[in-house]
Amino acid sequence: MVKVHGFFGDEQLYISDPRALHSIVVKDQDAFEETAVFVETNKAIFGPGLVATIGPYILSKDMRKTNTFLGDHHKKQRKIVTPIFSVTQLRQLTPTIYEVADKLSSVLDREAARCKAKTGQSVLDMSEWMSRVALETVGQTILDYSFDPLDSPATNPYTAAIKELIPTIFSLSLVRQFAPFLSRLGTPAFRRRLVEWIPNQAIQKVKNMSDVMHETALEILRRKRKDIIQEIETESLESTPAKDIISVLREVVFFPHLILAAETEFNAVRANNRATATEKLSEAELTGQMTVLIFGAQDTTSSALSRILYLLSRHPDVQERVRDEVRGKLRQQRAEGDLSGHLSYDDIMSLPILDAVIKETLRLYPPVPFVRRTAVKERTIPYSGVDGDLHPSTVTIPVGTTLFVGIAGSNRLESVWGPDAKEWKPERWLSEAAPASNSRVRLPGIYSGMMSFLGGGRSGYKFAQVEMKILLSVLLTTFEFSSTKDKIVWNLSQIISPSVQTSWMTPAGLVTDEKKGLPLVVRRLADEEN
């Protein structure tokens, strides 16, 4: 636990202690919410989706009732969205993810051959392709919508907006501190005009990216509503199974008071028409929900996939072990008469080496190394003393204090993971006892005892697991990835991303430059190698 100071000298706490984290993200989670800067910035960019329904933290008695109401609204939205990540739903999405993975495999084969013919080396920017495939996977599974057909080197405006948004927002860190104040100035139309008047390139860039995402979400929502109306007219709504997550959401988001009825195949849209205005989500909430689901599932996944491929390119022995494991399961499947060439949901989730590589990468290199929280209620929380668990200490956190939840820091604690905590060792997950169970000190993380997906009632990590495992299984049985001589650095812009660093001498001294990307040598494996 470390005390730091904010932009305006306010005292803040960076916390990676397991005891303290348990209070913050589990036991007293209602007392520690997202910061006002985070909420108001996301509300302006995404609309009132999951990340923007906590409400502004105005530390006055009158507003605390408002905060309670908005916090309840956030819980309502999270409860509504949770069923879409159930195992049953993920099983149904598996074939769709495989379709996207096969499409990526084909285009990488073509692009690698084209690049080799042109330059003599089949070097591709895998960070760019992971960003594109993550977005397309989310689009196909969540919305039954294709953002990027993956059939050309160029990206579309939505892909570019998603990729550039976080770095641009990060560059506005100081400006964002005023978001809670600006959000209460006049009407939405006035605030929009105010933003348009600001002569700042980064702010205008964020505005344009927000417009692209919002208009795309509106287009998708209108198309979905049209599809539902057509299904009603043909009386096929009840008999047609949901192919994507938004089709599941139509049964719960459009009329949350009838969740149980939806589970018994009650007619979704007719029920929504009977719902009162307070019982169903508004169009702004729906588009906000859609955009948050897309953005949240795309950016972190592409970062994690890029890091995994980077590490496997530098550990070819581990890469080969994963490849052999997937091939062995495919051979077993063929022997049993299944010639699809795709592993089932149960098979892909039961591969221990692939699972260990993903877990160890997310532990040591979480895409989001920390998150901020604000204390909305005063709490006294424990933290480990100098002698560990024997005599824990406590600290009282006043209302309004900003906390940094140290995800990367806690994931590397030697007291939890052992003396090799700062080393990338997938084999630590292959022992009979899980790493965290070997220690008396445990983190409150919802995923394998680590903080990469935080704690509490979160289920989106299940989707990320399935997506990453399917994409990696297809890529690693089709290609071999090896490193280039480029120097890769990993930069923080809220989400970790790779860049190529180059340096050269000038009369004035050493000059260093960085360009986003992760160049890797991509070699197609011969059929006999599979």
XYZ file of C-alpha atoms in Angstrom:
530
model
C 0.000 0.000 0.000
C 1.563 3.271 -1.165
C 0.358 6.871 -0.828
C 0.598 8.938 -4.022
C -0.622 12.386 -5.048
C -3.030 13.274 -7.848
C -2.975 16.075 -10.421
C -4.133 18.634 -7.860
C -2.194 17.349 -4.847
C -4.961 15.157 -3.421
C -3.838 12.059 -1.522
C -4.446 8.742 -3.245
C -3.618 5.127 -2.418
C -2.081 2.434 -4.610
C -3.115 -0.936 -3.181
C -1.981 -4.440 -4.092
C -2.267 -6.037 -0.647
C -4.546 -9.139 -0.722
C -6.400 -8.317 2.506
C -7.103 -4.741 1.457
C -8.153 -5.821 -2.044
C -10.659 -8.283 -0.597
C -12.385 -5.422 1.203
C -12.343 -3.149 -1.842
C -13.551 -5.541 -4.566
C -15.599 -8.054 -2.527
C -16.553 -7.377 1.083
C -17.115 -3.605 0.862
C -17.409 -3.219 -2.892
C -20.455 -0.941 -2.563
C -18.250 1.569 -0.739
C -15.702 1.746 -3.559
C -17.058 2.670 -6.974
C -15.596 3.835 -10.277
C -14.316 7.399 -10.159
C -16.412 10.338 -11.319
C -13.846 11.056 -14.045
C -14.168 7.497 -15.349
C -17.960 7.457 -15.235
C -18.553 10.856 -16.824
C -15.919 10.329 -19.532
C -17.427 6.979 -20.486
C -20.956 8.330 -20.370
C -19.969 11.055 -22.821
C -18.224 8.604 -25.161
C -20.280 5.412 -24.892
C -23.618 6.531 -23.505
C -25.339 5.110 -20.387
C -24.043 1.557 -20.592
C -22.619 -0.635 -17.828
C -19.527 1.506 -17.279
C -21.520 4.717 -16.978
C -24.423 3.875 -14.667
C -22.681 4.384 -11.358
C -23.428 8.085 -11.354
C -21.415 11.167 -10.396
C -19.901 11.136 -6.944
C -20.989 14.487 -5.613
C -19.970 14.278 -2.004
C -23.002 15.975 -0.525
C -25.858 14.507 1.511
C -28.429 15.300 -1.181
C -26.487 13.538 -3.906
C -25.684 10.359 -1.976
C -29.280 9.218 -2.508
C -28.751 9.800 -6.215
C -25.536 7.769 -6.111
C -27.389 4.918 -4.404
C -30.090 4.961 -7.077
C -27.575 5.012 -9.934
C -25.544 2.276 -8.294
C -28.697 0.142 -8.155
C -29.274 0.926 -11.833
C -25.764 -0.339 -12.589
C -26.517 -3.564 -10.690
C -29.750 -3.953 -12.670
C -27.881 -3.665 -15.952
C -25.178 -6.104 -14.829
C -27.829 -8.610 -13.705
C -29.544 -8.301 -17.082
C -26.339 -8.855 -19.053
C -24.953 -11.747 -16.962
C -27.043 -14.554 -18.593
C -25.508 -13.887 -22.011
C -22.193 -15.314 -20.776
C -23.611 -18.606 -19.501
C -21.950 -21.873 -20.515
C -25.031 -22.813 -22.548
C -24.791 -19.625 -24.562
C -21.023 -19.941 -25.006
C -21.461 -23.448 -26.395
C -23.819 -22.057 -29.031
C -21.324 -19.324 -29.942
C -18.393 -21.721 -30.433
C -19.105 -22.448 -34.155
C -19.339 -18.712 -34.877
C -15.948 -18.062 -33.269
C -14.467 -20.891 -35.337
C -15.834 -19.303 -38.524
C -14.018 -16.064 -37.715
C -10.845 -17.943 -36.754
C -10.841 -19.874 -40.048
C -11.367 -16.639 -41.952
C -8.383 -15.096 -40.161
C -6.270 -18.161 -40.909
C -7.023 -17.867 -44.631
C -6.244 -14.168 -44.836
C -3.007 -14.515 -42.827
C -1.904 -17.283 -45.199
C -2.530 -15.009 -48.164
C -0.967 -11.920 -46.598
C 2.125 -13.818 -45.424
C 2.672 -15.205 -48.950
C 2.167 -11.746 -50.474
C 4.582 -10.172 -47.990
C 7.233 -12.835 -48.605
C 6.986 -12.410 -52.367
C 7.415 -8.669 -51.963
C 10.085 -8.412 -49.243
C 11.510 -11.911 -48.928
C 10.087 -12.293 -45.400
C 6.593 -13.202 -44.248
C 6.462 -10.601 -41.469
C 3.010 -9.442 -40.371
C 1.839 -6.981 -37.734
C 0.032 -9.437 -35.461
C -1.142 -6.698 -33.106
C -3.138 -5.188 -35.959
C -4.615 -8.551 -36.924
C -5.469 -9.446 -33.314
C -7.276 -6.141 -32.973
C -9.250 -6.784 -36.147
C -10.139 -10.394 -35.383
C -11.177 -9.562 -31.807
C -13.564 -6.900 -33.106
C -14.982 -9.205 -35.784
C -15.465 -12.002 -33.244
C -17.313 -9.672 -30.897
C -19.405 -8.329 -33.768
C -20.425 -11.766 -35.004
C -21.124 -13.266 -31.579
C -22.653 -10.310 -29.769
C -24.488 -8.595 -32.628
C -24.555 -11.014 -35.575
C -22.896 -8.132 -37.419
C -19.672 -8.019 -39.426
C -17.466 -5.062 -38.567
C -14.501 -6.308 -40.563
C -14.640 -9.123 -43.146
C -10.862 -9.589 -42.711
C -10.450 -9.799 -46.475
C -8.084 -6.881 -47.005
C -5.095 -5.183 -45.338
C -7.164 -2.038 -44.721
C -9.347 -1.485 -41.668
C -12.773 0.165 -41.552
C -13.653 3.367 -39.615
C -15.106 1.480 -36.632
C -11.981 -0.660 -36.276
C -9.789 2.444 -36.426
C -11.978 4.241 -33.861
C -11.844 1.343 -31.401
C -8.081 0.998 -31.754
C -7.265 4.692 -31.339
C -9.786 5.556 -28.636
C -7.919 4.503 -25.481
C -4.534 6.047 -26.452
C -6.286 9.296 -27.358
C -8.256 9.387 -24.110
C -5.076 8.632 -22.176
C -3.416 11.671 -23.760
C -6.237 13.779 -22.288
C -5.702 12.631 -18.698
C -5.491 16.172 -17.323
C -8.494 17.422 -19.312
C -10.577 14.454 -18.161
C -10.302 15.619 -14.545
C -12.861 18.300 -15.405
C -15.402 15.837 -16.864
C -17.588 15.686 -13.704
C -17.905 19.475 -13.718
C -18.508 19.793 -17.463
C -21.156 17.054 -17.394
C -23.437 19.345 -15.351
C -23.155 22.367 -17.628
C -26.426 23.101 -19.404
C -28.211 20.722 -21.747
C -26.664 17.861 -23.731
C -26.978 19.975 -26.887
C -25.075 22.826 -25.220
C -22.323 20.471 -24.030
C -22.043 19.029 -27.531
C -21.652 22.491 -29.024
C -19.092 23.339 -26.339
C -17.007 20.302 -27.301
C -17.196 21.262 -30.981
C -15.825 24.709 -30.133
C -12.763 23.416 -28.259
C -9.704 23.868 -30.547
C -7.972 20.690 -29.428
C -7.126 17.971 -31.957
C -7.316 15.095 -29.454
C -10.725 16.204 -28.148
C -12.102 16.482 -31.679
C -10.656 13.054 -32.461
C -12.473 11.524 -29.468
C -15.708 13.251 -30.509
C -15.460 11.842 -34.032
C -14.679 8.333 -32.763
C -17.623 8.504 -30.358
C -19.901 9.531 -33.241
C -18.712 6.582 -35.341
C -19.399 4.103 -32.533
C -22.789 5.616 -31.684
C -24.038 5.713 -35.266
C -22.890 2.139 -35.839
C -24.709 0.978 -32.694
C -27.889 2.754 -33.808
C -27.683 1.116 -37.220
C -27.283 -2.327 -35.663
C -30.124 -1.746 -33.192
C -32.512 -0.630 -35.931
C -31.606 -3.666 -38.013
C -32.188 -5.989 -35.049
C -35.579 -4.463 -34.331
C -36.530 -4.893 -37.976
C -35.484 -8.540 -37.822
C -37.561 -9.111 -34.687
C -40.632 -7.547 -36.274
C -40.218 -9.809 -39.309
C -39.932 -12.821 -37.029
C -43.131 -11.804 -35.270
C -44.939 -11.431 -38.582
C -43.816 -14.909 -39.650
C -44.467 -16.284 -36.126
C -40.928 -17.642 -35.962
C -39.628 -15.660 -32.979
C -40.244 -18.418 -30.445
C -38.952 -21.241 -32.611
C -35.757 -19.559 -33.842
C -32.764 -20.193 -31.554
C -30.630 -17.185 -30.637
C -27.517 -17.056 -32.824
C -25.845 -14.135 -31.119
C -25.698 -12.427 -27.755
C -27.846 -9.454 -28.731
C -30.612 -11.918 -29.619
C -30.401 -13.151 -26.049
C -30.393 -9.573 -24.806
C -33.626 -8.896 -26.692
C -35.272 -11.352 -24.308
C -34.020 -9.664 -21.161
C -32.831 -6.134 -21.930
C -36.003 -5.067 -23.702
C -38.124 -6.107 -20.738
C -36.104 -6.869 -17.609
C -39.232 -7.387 -15.475
C -40.006 -10.524 -17.515
C -36.662 -12.339 -17.343
C -38.286 -15.498 -16.011
C -40.973 -15.364 -18.655
C -38.297 -15.003 -21.336
C -36.659 -18.163 -20.094
C -39.907 -19.986 -20.850
C -39.895 -18.640 -24.401
C -42.376 -15.850 -23.778
C -42.754 -13.554 -26.768
C -40.021 -10.932 -26.292
C -41.214 -7.948 -28.267
C -44.872 -8.239 -27.286
C -43.802 -8.302 -23.656
C -41.649 -5.238 -24.257
C -44.616 -3.396 -25.722
C -46.548 -4.080 -22.519
C -43.661 -2.981 -20.293
C -43.798 0.446 -18.702
C -41.239 3.127 -19.490
C -39.472 2.496 -16.194
C -39.219 -1.267 -16.757
C -37.370 -1.316 -20.051
C -34.080 0.202 -21.075
C -34.074 3.273 -23.268
C -32.567 3.333 -26.747
C -29.625 5.312 -25.382
C -29.050 2.627 -22.747
C -29.295 -0.118 -25.352
C -26.785 1.511 -27.693
C -24.542 2.312 -24.723
C -24.781 -1.300 -23.584
C -23.898 -2.560 -27.050
C -20.921 -0.228 -27.442
C -19.530 -1.093 -24.009
C -19.846 -4.828 -24.687
C -18.043 -4.438 -28.013
C -15.312 -2.177 -26.708
C -14.730 -4.034 -23.460
C -14.529 -7.412 -25.174
C -12.314 -6.241 -28.031
C -9.518 -4.078 -26.672
C -8.396 -6.208 -23.740
C -8.681 -9.447 -25.731
C -6.564 -8.135 -28.605
C -3.941 -6.956 -26.107
C -3.841 -10.357 -24.400
C -3.655 -12.260 -27.704
C -0.817 -10.029 -28.917
C 1.148 -10.640 -25.734
C 0.591 -14.413 -25.939
C 1.824 -14.603 -29.540
C 4.805 -12.413 -28.625
C 5.765 -14.705 -25.731
C 5.247 -17.881 -27.763
C 7.457 -16.472 -30.532
C 10.222 -16.118 -27.939
C 9.538 -19.492 -26.334
C 9.272 -21.843 -29.342
C 9.390 -24.900 -27.083
C 6.214 -23.784 -25.290
C 4.612 -22.914 -28.638
C 5.338 -26.437 -29.879
C 3.874 -27.994 -26.724
C 0.616 -26.099 -27.195
C 0.525 -27.082 -30.866
C 1.106 -30.753 -30.051
C -1.627 -30.679 -27.419
C -4.218 -29.295 -29.839
C -3.133 -31.686 -32.591
C -3.402 -34.647 -30.213
C -6.971 -33.751 -29.320
C -7.839 -33.280 -33.002
C -6.376 -36.705 -33.859
C -8.422 -38.261 -31.075
C -11.508 -36.515 -32.423
C -10.879 -37.805 -35.962
C -10.412 -41.333 -34.615
C -13.868 -41.047 -33.065
C -15.354 -40.101 -36.437
C -15.540 -36.303 -36.084
C -13.924 -34.833 -39.212
C -14.972 -31.205 -38.629
C -11.418 -30.151 -37.775
C -12.773 -28.090 -34.873
C -12.662 -28.972 -31.206
C -15.886 -28.837 -29.240
C -16.443 -26.356 -26.423
C -15.682 -29.040 -23.827
C -12.527 -30.185 -25.628
C -11.114 -26.682 -26.158
C -11.725 -25.834 -22.498
C -10.004 -29.007 -21.295
C -6.548 -28.408 -22.828
C -4.231 -27.893 -19.806
C -1.163 -26.499 -21.597
C -3.125 -23.958 -23.645
C -5.001 -22.993 -20.492
C -1.723 -22.592 -18.572
C -0.219 -20.313 -21.239
C -3.279 -18.052 -21.174
C -3.464 -17.953 -17.375
C 0.232 -17.234 -16.916
C 0.185 -14.469 -19.523
C -2.860 -12.815 -17.970
C -1.274 -13.130 -14.530
C 2.096 -11.613 -15.347
C 0.964 -9.230 -18.083
C -2.668 -8.197 -17.486
C -3.936 -5.955 -20.328
C -5.163 -3.451 -17.717
C -2.485 -3.130 -14.984
C -4.643 -1.116 -12.588
C -8.092 0.419 -12.169
C -9.228 3.376 -10.110
C -11.911 3.445 -7.445
C -13.380 6.224 -5.309
C -14.486 5.758 -1.702
C -18.168 6.748 -1.539
C -18.436 5.580 2.070
C -15.837 5.757 4.812
C -14.379 2.347 5.531
C -11.646 0.921 7.737
C -9.957 -1.869 5.828
C -7.293 -4.355 6.924
C -3.955 -4.876 5.257
C -1.121 -7.303 5.867
C 1.388 -6.269 8.514
C 5.119 -6.763 8.355
C 4.674 -10.254 9.814
C 2.025 -11.243 7.277
C -1.230 -12.748 8.552
C -0.286 -12.824 12.234
C -0.907 -9.169 13.048
C -2.745 -7.348 10.232
C -2.947 -3.576 10.358
C -5.868 -1.331 9.383
C -6.307 1.983 7.620
C -9.361 4.254 7.503
C -10.177 5.539 4.030
C -12.198 8.780 4.008
C -14.991 9.493 1.548
C -13.653 10.893 -1.716
C -10.279 9.132 -1.593
C -9.106 7.763 -4.942
C -7.668 4.247 -4.899
C -5.525 2.483 -7.476
C -6.359 -1.221 -7.468
C -2.989 -2.732 -8.389
C -3.849 -5.613 -10.717
C -0.340 -6.199 -12.062
C 1.232 -5.517 -8.673
C -0.913 -8.067 -6.839
C -0.492 -10.620 -9.633
C 3.275 -10.512 -9.004
C 3.335 -10.752 -5.205
C 5.903 -13.279 -4.040
C 3.788 -13.869 -0.927
C 1.093 -15.305 -3.214
C 2.944 -16.776 -6.190
C 6.331 -17.678 -4.743
C 9.869 -16.402 -5.351
C 9.504 -16.801 -9.141
C 6.399 -14.582 -9.250
C 7.964 -12.184 -11.749
C 8.866 -14.930 -14.232
C 6.685 -16.211 -17.096
C 6.319 -19.893 -16.232
C 3.183 -21.567 -17.650
C 4.209 -24.814 -15.969
C 3.246 -23.329 -12.600
C -0.391 -24.013 -13.594
C 0.254 -27.642 -14.539
C 1.025 -28.904 -11.039
C -1.665 -30.727 -9.086
C -2.176 -27.764 -6.773
C -3.049 -24.375 -8.224
C -0.403 -21.710 -7.511
C -2.610 -19.637 -5.246
C -3.522 -22.694 -3.177
C 0.123 -23.202 -2.239
C 0.068 -20.051 -0.130
C -1.895 -18.937 2.903
C -2.257 -15.546 1.212
C -4.853 -15.434 -1.558
C -6.131 -12.739 -3.874
C -9.887 -12.140 -4.237
C -9.806 -12.423 -8.030
C -12.712 -14.164 -9.736
C -10.401 -15.828 -12.295
C -7.949 -18.470 -11.029
C -6.980 -16.513 -7.937
C -5.562 -13.568 -9.878
C -6.811 -9.998 -10.226
C -6.746 -9.743 -14.034
C -10.566 -9.792 -14.189
C -10.975 -8.263 -10.715
C -13.509 -9.926 -8.382
C -17.175 -9.918 -7.581
C -20.035 -10.656 -9.963
C -18.243 -10.614 -13.309
C -18.774 -13.191 -16.041
C -17.350 -11.632 -19.224
C -14.030 -13.393 -18.652
C -15.685 -16.683 -19.652
C -16.352 -15.323 -23.126
C -12.773 -14.032 -23.378
C -11.418 -17.468 -22.421
C -13.385 -19.300 -25.113
C -12.547 -16.707 -27.743
C -8.803 -16.727 -27.044
C -8.579 -20.516 -26.861
C -10.357 -21.049 -30.170
C -8.359 -18.375 -32.002
C -5.046 -19.660 -30.630
C -5.879 -23.303 -31.372
C -6.564 -22.484 -35.023
C -3.572 -20.171 -35.440
C -1.031 -22.418 -33.738
C -2.020 -25.517 -35.725
C -1.799 -23.558 -38.983
C 1.216 -21.288 -38.478
C 4.503 -21.052 -36.676
C 5.256 -17.659 -35.126
C 8.804 -16.456 -34.578
C 10.318 -13.161 -33.491
C 12.049 -10.575 -35.625
C 15.064 -8.444 -34.700
C 12.792 -5.510 -33.873
C 12.804 -4.176 -30.331
C 9.277 -4.470 -28.931
C 8.190 -2.255 -26.043
C 4.851 -2.430 -24.254
C 3.290 0.941 -23.504
C 0.576 1.876 -21.059
C -2.344 3.896 -22.368
C -4.801 2.452 -19.845
C -4.568 -0.790 -21.835
C -1.125 -2.242 -22.602
C -0.179 -2.304 -26.297
C 3.008 -3.140 -28.255
C 5.195 -0.806 -30.291
C 8.398 -1.131 -32.293
C 11.177 1.049 -30.877
C 13.949 2.323 -33.110
C 16.946 4.460 -32.160
C 19.586 6.310 -34.133
C 22.344 8.798 -33.497
C 22.188 12.385 -34.679
C 24.595 15.290 -34.130
C 22.318 16.347 -31.268
C 22.438 12.918 -29.631
C 20.408 9.691 -29.497
C 16.924 9.861 -31.001
C 14.285 7.256 -30.178
C 11.027 6.689 -32.009
C 8.157 4.246 -31.524
C 5.560 2.942 -33.950
C 2.573 0.854 -32.897
C 2.744 -2.753 -33.983
C 3.978 -6.275 -33.289
C 5.887 -7.646 -36.306
C 6.251 -11.430 -36.209
C 7.451 -13.935 -38.790
C 4.437 -16.032 -39.797
C 5.263 -19.352 -41.456
C 2.546 -21.622 -42.825
C 2.961 -25.172 -41.555
C 3.023 -27.886 -44.194
C 0.088 -30.293 -44.195
C 2.332 -33.143 -43.083
C 3.297 -31.086 -40.031
C -0.318 -31.240 -38.933
